[in-house]
PDB file of C-alpha atoms and ligand atoms in Angstrom:
ATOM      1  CA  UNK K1315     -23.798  12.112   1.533  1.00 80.00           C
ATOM      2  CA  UNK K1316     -20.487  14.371   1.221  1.00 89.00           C
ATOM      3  CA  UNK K1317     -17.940  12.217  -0.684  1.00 95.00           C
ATOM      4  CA  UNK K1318     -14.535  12.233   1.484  1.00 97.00           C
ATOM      5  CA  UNK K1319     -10.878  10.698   1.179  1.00 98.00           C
ATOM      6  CA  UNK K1320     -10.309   8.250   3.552  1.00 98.00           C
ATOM      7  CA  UNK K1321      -5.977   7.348   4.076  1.00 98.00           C
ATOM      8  CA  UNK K1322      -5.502   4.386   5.863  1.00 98.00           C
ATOM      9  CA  UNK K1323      -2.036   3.796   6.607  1.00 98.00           C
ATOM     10  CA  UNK K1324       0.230   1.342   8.576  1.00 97.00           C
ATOM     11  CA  UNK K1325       2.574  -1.515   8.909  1.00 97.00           C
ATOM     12  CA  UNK K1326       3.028  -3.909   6.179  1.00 95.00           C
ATOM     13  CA  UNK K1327       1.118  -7.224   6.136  1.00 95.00           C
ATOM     14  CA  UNK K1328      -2.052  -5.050   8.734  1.00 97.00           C
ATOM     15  CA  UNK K1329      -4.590  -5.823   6.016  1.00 96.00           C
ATOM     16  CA  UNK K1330      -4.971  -2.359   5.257  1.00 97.00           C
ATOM     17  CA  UNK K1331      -5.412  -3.231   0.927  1.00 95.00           C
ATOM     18  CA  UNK K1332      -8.475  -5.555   2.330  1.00 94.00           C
ATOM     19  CA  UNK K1333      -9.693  -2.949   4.351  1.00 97.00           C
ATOM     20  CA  UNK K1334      -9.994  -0.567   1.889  1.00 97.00           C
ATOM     21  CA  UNK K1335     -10.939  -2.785  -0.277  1.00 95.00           C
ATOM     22  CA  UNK K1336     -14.214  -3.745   1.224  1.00 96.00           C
ATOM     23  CA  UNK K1337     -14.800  -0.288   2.416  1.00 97.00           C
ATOM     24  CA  UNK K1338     -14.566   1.679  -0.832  1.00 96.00           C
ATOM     25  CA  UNK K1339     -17.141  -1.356  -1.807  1.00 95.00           C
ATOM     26  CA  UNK K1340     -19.430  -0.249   0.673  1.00 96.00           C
ATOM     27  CA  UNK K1341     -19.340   3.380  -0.164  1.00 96.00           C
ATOM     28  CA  UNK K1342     -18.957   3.391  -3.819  1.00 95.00           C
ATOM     29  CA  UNK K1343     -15.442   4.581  -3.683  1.00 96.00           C
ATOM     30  CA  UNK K1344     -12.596   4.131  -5.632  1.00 95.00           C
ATOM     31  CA  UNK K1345     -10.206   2.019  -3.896  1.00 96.00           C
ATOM     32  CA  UNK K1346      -6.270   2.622  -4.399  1.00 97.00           C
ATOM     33  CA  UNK K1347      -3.465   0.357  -3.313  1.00 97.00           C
ATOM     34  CA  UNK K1348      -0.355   2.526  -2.677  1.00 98.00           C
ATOM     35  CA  UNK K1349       2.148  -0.135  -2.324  1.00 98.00           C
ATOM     36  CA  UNK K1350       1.365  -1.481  -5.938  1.00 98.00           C
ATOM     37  CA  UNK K1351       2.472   1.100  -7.605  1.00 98.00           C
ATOM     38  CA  UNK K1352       5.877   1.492  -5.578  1.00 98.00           C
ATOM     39  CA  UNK K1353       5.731  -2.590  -6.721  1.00 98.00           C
ATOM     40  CA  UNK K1354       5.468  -1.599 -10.269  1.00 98.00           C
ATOM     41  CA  UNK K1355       8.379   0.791 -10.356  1.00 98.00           C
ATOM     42  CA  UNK K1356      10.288  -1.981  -8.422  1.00 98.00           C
ATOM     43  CA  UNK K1357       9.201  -4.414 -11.181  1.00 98.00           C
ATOM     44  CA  UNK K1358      10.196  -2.119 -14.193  1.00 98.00           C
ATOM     45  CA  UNK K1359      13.902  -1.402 -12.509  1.00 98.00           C
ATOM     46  CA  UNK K1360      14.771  -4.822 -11.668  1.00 98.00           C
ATOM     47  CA  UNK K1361      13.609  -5.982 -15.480  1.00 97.00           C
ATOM     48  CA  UNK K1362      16.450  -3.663 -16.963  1.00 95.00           C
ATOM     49  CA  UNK K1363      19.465  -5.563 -17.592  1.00 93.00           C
ATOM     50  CA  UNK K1364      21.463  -6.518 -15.527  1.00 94.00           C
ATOM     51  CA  UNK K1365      18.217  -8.404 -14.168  1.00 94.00           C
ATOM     52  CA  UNK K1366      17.416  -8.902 -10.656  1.00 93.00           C
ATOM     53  CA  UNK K1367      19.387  -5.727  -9.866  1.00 94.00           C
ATOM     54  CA  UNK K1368      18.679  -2.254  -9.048  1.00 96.00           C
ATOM     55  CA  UNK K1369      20.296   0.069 -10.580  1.00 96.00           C
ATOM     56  CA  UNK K1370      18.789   3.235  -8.774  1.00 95.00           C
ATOM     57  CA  UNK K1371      19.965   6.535 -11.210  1.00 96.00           C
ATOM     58  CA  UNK K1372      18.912   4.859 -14.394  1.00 96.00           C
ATOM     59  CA  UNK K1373      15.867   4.254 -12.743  1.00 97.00           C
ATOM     60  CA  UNK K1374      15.069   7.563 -11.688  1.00 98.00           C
ATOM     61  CA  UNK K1375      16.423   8.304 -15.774  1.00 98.00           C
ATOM     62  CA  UNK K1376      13.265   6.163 -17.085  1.00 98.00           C
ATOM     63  CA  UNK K1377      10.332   7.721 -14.571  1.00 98.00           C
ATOM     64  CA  UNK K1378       9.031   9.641 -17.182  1.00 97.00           C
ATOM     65  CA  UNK K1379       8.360   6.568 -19.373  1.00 98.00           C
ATOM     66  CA  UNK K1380       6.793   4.471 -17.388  1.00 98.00           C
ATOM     67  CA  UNK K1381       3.120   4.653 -17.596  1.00 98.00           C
ATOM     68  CA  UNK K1382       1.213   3.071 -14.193  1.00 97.00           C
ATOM     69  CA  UNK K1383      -2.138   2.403 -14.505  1.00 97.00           C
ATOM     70  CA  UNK K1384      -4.734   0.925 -11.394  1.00 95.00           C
ATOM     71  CA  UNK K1385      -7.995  -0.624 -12.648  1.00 95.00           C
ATOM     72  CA  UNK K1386     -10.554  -2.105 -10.320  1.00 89.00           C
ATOM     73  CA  UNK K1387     -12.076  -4.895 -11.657  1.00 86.00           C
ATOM     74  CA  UNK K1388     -14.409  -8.229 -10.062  1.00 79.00           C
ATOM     75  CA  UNK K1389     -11.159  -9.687  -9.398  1.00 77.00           C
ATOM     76  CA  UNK K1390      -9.350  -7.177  -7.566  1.00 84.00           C
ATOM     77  CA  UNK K1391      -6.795  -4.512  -8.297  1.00 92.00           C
ATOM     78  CA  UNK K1392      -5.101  -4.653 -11.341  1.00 96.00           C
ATOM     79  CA  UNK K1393      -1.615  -2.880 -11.927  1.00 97.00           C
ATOM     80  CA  UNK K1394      -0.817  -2.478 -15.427  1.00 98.00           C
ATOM     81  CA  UNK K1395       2.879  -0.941 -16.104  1.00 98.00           C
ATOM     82  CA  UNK K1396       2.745   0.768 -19.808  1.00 98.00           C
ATOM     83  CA  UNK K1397      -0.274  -1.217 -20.840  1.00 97.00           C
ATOM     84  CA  UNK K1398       1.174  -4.710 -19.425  1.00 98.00           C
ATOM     85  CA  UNK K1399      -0.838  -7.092 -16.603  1.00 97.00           C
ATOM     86  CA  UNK K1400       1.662  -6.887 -13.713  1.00 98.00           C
ATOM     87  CA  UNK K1401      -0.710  -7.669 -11.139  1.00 96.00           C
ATOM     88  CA  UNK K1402       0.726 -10.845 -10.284  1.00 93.00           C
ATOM     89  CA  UNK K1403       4.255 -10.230 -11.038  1.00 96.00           C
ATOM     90  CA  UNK K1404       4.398  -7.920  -8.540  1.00 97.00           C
ATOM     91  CA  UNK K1405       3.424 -10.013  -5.586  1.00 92.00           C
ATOM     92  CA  UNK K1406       6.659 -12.009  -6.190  1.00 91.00           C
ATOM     93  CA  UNK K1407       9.494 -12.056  -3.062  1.00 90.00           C
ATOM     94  CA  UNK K1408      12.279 -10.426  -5.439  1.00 94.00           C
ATOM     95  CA  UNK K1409       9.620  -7.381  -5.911  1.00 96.00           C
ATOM     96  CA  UNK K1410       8.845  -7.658  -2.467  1.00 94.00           C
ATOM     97  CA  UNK K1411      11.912  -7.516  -0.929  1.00 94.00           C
ATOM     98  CA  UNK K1412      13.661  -4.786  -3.225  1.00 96.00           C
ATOM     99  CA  UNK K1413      10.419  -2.605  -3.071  1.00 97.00           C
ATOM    100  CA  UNK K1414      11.248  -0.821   0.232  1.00 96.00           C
ATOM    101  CA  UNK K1415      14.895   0.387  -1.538  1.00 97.00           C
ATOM    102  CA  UNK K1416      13.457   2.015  -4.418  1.00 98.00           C
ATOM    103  CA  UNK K1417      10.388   3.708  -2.155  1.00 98.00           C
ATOM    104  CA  UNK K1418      12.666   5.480   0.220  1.00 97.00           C
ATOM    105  CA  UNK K1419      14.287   7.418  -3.746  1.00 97.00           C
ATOM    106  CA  UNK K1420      12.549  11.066  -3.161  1.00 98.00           C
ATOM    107  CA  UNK K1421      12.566  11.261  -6.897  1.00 98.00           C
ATOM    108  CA  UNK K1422      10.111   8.156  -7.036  1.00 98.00           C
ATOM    109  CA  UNK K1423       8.158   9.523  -4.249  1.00 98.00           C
ATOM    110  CA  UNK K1424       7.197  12.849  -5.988  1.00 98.00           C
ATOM    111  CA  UNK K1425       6.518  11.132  -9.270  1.00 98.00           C
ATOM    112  CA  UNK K1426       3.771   8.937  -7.534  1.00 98.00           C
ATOM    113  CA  UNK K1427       2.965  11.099  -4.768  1.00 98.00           C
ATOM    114  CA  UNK K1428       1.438  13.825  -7.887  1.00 98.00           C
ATOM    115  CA  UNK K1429      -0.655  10.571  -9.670  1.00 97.00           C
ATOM    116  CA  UNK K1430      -2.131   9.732  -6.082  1.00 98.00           C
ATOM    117  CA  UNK K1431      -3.217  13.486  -5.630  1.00 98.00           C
ATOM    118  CA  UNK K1432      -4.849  13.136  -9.208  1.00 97.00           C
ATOM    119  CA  UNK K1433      -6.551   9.987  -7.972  1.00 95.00           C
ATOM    120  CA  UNK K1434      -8.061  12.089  -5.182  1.00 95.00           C
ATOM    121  CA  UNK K1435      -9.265  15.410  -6.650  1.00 95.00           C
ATOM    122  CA  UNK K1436     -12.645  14.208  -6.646  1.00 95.00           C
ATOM    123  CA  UNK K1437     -12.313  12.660  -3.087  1.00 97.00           C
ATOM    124  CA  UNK K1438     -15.099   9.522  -2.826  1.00 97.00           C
ATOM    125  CA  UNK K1439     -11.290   7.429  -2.345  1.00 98.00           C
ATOM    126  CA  UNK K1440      -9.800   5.020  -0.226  1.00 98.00           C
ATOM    127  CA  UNK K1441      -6.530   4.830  -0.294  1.00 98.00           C
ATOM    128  CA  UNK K1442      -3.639   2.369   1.648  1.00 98.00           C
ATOM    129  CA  UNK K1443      -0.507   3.002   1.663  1.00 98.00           C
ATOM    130  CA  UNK K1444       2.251   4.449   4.142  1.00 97.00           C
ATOM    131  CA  UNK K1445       2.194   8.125   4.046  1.00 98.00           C
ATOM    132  CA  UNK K1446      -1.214   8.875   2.384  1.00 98.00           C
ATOM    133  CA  UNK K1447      -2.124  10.558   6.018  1.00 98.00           C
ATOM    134  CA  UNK K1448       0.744  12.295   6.648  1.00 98.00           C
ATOM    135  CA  UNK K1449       2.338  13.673   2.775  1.00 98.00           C
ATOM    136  CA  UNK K1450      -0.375  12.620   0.103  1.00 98.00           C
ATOM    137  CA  UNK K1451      -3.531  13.496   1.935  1.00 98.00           C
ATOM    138  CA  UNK K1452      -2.633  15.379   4.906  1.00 98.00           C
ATOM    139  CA  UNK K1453      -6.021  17.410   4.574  1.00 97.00           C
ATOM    140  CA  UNK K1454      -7.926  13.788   4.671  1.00 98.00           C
ATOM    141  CA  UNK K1455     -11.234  13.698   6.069  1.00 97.00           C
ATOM    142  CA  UNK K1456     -10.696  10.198   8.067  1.00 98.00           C
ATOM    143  CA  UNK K1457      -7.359   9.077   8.385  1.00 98.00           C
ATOM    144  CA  UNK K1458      -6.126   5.751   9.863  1.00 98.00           C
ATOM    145  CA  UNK K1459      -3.329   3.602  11.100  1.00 98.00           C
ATOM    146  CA  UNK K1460      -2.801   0.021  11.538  1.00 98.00           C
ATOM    147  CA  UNK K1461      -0.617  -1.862  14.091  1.00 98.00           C
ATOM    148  CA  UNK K1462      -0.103  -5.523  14.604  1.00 98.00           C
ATOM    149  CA  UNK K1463       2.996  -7.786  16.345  1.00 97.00           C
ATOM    150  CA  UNK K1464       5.054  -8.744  13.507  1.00 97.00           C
ATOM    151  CA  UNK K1465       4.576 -12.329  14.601  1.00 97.00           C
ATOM    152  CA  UNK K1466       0.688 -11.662  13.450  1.00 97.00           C
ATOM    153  CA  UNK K1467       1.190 -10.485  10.188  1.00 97.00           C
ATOM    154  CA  UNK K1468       3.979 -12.676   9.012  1.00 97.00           C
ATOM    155  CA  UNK K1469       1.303 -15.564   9.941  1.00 96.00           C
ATOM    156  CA  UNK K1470      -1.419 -13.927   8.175  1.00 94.00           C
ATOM    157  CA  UNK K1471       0.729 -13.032   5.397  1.00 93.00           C
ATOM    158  CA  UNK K1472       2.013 -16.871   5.336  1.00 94.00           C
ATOM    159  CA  UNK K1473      -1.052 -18.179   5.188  1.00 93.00           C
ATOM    160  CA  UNK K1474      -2.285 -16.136   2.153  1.00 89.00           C
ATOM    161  CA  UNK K1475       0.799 -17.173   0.462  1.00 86.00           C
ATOM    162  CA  UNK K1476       0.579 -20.486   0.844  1.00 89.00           C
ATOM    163  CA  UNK K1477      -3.294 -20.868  -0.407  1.00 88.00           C
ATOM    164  CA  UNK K1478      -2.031 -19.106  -2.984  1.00 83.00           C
ATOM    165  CA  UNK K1479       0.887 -21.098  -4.231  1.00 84.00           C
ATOM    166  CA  UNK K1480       4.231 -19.250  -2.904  1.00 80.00           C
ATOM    167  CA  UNK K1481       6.613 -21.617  -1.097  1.00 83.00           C
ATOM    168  CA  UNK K1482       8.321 -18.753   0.689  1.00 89.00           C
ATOM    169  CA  UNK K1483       8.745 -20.116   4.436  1.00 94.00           C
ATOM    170  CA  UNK K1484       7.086 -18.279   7.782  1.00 96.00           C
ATOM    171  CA  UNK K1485      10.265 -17.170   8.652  1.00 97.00           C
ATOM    172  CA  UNK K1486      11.102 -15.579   5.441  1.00 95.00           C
ATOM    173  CA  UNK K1487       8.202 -13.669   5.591  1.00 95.00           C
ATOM    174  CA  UNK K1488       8.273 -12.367   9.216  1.00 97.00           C
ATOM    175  CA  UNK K1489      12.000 -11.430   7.913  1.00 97.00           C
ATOM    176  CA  UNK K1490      10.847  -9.069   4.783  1.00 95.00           C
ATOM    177  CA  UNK K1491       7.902  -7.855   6.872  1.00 96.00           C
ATOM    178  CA  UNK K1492      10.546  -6.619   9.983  1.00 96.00           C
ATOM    179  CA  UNK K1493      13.207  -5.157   7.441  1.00 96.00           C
ATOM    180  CA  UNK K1494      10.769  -3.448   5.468  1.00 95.00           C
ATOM    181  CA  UNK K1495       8.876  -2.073   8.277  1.00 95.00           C
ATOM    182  CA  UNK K1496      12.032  -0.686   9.589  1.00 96.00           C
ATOM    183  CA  UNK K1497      12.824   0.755   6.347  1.00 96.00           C
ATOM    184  CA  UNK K1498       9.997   2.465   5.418  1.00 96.00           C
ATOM    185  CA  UNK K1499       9.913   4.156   8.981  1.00 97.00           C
ATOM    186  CA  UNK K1500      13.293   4.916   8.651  1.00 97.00           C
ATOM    187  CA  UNK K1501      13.754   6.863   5.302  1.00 97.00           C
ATOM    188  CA  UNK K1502      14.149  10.294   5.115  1.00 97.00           C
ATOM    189  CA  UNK K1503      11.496  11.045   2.719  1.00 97.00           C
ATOM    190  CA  UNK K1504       7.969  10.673   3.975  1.00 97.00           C
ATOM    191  CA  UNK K1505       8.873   7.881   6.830  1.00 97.00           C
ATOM    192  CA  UNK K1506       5.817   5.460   7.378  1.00 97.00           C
ATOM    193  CA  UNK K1507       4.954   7.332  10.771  1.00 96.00           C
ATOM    194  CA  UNK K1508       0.894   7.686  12.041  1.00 98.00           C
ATOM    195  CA  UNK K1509      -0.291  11.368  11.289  1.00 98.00           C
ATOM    196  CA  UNK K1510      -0.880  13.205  14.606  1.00 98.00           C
ATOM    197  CA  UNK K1511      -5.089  13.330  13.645  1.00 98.00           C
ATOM    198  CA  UNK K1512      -5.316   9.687  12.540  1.00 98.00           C
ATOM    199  CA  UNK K1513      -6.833   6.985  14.069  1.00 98.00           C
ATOM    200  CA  UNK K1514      -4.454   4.052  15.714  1.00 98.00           C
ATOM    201  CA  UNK K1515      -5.510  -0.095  15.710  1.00 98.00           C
ATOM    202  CA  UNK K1516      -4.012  -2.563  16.497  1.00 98.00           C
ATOM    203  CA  UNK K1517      -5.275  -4.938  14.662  1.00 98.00           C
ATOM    204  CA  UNK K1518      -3.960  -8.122  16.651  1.00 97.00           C
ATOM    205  CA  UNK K1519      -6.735  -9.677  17.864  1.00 97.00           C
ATOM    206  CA  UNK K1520      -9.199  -8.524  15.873  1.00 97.00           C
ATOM    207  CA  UNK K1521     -11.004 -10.187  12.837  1.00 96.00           C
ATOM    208  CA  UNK K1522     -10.829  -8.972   9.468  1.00 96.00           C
ATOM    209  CA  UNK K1523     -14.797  -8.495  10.445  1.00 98.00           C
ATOM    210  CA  UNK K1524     -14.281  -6.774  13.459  1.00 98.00           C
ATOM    211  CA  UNK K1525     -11.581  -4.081  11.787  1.00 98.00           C
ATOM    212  CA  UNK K1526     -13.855  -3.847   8.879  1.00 98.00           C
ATOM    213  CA  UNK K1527     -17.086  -2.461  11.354  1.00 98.00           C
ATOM    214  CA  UNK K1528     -14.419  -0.033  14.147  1.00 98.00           C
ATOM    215  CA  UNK K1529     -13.450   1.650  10.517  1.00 98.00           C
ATOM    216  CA  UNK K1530     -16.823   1.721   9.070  1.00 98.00           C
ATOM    217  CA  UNK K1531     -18.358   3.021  12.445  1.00 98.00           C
ATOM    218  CA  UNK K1532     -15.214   6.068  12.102  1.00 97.00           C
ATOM    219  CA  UNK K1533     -16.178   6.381   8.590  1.00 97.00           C
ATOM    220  CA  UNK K1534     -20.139   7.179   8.781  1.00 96.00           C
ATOM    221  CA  UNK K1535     -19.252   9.446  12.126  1.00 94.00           C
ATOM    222  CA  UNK K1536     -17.119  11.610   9.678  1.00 93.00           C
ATOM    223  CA  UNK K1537     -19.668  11.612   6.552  1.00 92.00           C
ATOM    224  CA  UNK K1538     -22.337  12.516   8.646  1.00 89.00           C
ATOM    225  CA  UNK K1539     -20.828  15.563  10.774  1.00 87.00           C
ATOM    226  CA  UNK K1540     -19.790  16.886   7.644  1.00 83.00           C
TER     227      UNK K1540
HETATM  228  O1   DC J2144       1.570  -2.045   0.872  1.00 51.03           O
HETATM  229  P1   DC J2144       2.700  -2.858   0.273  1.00 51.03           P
HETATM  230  O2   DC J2144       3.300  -3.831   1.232  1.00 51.03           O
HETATM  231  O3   DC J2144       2.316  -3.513  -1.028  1.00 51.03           O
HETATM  232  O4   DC J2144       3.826  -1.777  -0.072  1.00 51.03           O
HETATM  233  C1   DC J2144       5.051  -2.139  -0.637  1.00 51.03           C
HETATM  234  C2   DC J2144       6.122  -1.167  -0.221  1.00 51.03           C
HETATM  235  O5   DC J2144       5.913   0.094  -0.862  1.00 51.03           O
HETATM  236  C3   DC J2144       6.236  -0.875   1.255  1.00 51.03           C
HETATM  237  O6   DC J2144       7.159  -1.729   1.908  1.00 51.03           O
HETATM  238  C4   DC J2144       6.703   0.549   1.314  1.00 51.03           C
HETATM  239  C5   DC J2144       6.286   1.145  -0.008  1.00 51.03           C
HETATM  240  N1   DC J2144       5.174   2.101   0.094  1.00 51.03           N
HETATM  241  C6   DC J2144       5.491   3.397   0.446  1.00 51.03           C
HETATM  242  O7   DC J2144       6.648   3.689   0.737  1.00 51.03           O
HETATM  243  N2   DC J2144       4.526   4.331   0.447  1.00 51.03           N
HETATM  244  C7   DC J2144       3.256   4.027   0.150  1.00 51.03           C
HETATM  245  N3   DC J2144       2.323   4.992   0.150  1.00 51.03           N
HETATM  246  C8   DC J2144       2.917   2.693  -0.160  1.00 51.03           C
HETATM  247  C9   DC J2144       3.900   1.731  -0.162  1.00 51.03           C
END
């Protein structure tokens, strides 16, 4: 079958990394979460001293020495920043809720925006993010974009984070998921926005099983019209 590139893009907290996930699983495609490395550029600037800030120009300064690597392992997606294990790192809520002011930097945009392509050539990809429809992939065989209430995804999100360990309360979460959502659709360069040819969910009140089979059932449509 015809190897394609499939974008899916959307709110934060839609699911869209476990989507693709389990789909590039299924196909025998690479699988490439977006948002990590805007998290590992976040990660690098708020390690320079002063730390915990951002200092945005001597960020943009550095790009060209920071080396992001994605490997896909049995555990997951791991994000290594110049050879270092950052894949837990950053998940953490000062990452989190910086990440969204050093995505909307045009200069950080192109410099990821040109790896992503590179990810692609071959195509046999899926890849999450916000703007892999619209700016990284716009040619993209199957493109699509995931919706939910806010109220939904903080929960979901919630409850991840608390099996896994973070004491960040519900409300914190809905309140990082709403201000990032409206700045990511907000920037200037390459707002999260759904491109005009992809394919809207709303993932509300569907299961993670049910998403999983209305993408797959796109996704073999596509590969076999080709
Ligand atoms: O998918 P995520 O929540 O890990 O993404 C973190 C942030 O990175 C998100 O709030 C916006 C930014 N991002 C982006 O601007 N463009 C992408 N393609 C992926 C993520």
């Amino acid at each position: 079958m015809q190897k394609i590139i499939v974008a899916i893009d959307g709110y934060a907290a839609t699911g869209k990394s476990s989507q693709a996930k389990r789909l590039a699983k299924t196909l025998g495609y690479t699988y490439i979460d977006t948002g990590a490395m805007y998290r590992a550029i976040t990660f690098f600037a708020l390690q320079q001293e002063p730390k915990g800030t951002l200092n945005l120009e001597l960020l943009v300064a550095a790009l060209d020495t920071l080396q992001i690597n994605i490997k896909n392992t049995d555990l997951g997606q791991q994000t290594f920043l110049n050879q270092k294990d950052i894949s837990q790192a950053i998940r953490e809520p000062d990452v989190t809720s910086k990440v969204s002011e050093v995505a909307r930097i045009p200069e950080v945009r192109a410099f990821l925006v040109e790896q992503q392509r590179a990810l692609g050539k071959k195509k046999g990809i899926v890849m999450d993010g916000r703007d892999i429809g619209t700016v990284v992939f716009p040619d993209a065989e199957c493109k699509f974009f995931l919706t939910a209430t806010p109220e939904v995804r903080a929960k979901r999100r919630h409850l991840e984070q608390v099996s896994s360990g973070n004491q960040e309360s519900y409300e914190a979460v809905l309140f990082n998921i709403q201000t990032r959502d409206r700045m990511d659709s907000s920037r200037a360069t390459a707002p999260l926005k759904k491109a005009a040819d992809a394919i809207e969910l709303d993932v509300s009140e569907l299961t993670i099983d049910e998403v999983y089979e209305r993408l797959m059932a796109h996704i073999l449509k596509k590969t076999t019209t080709l």
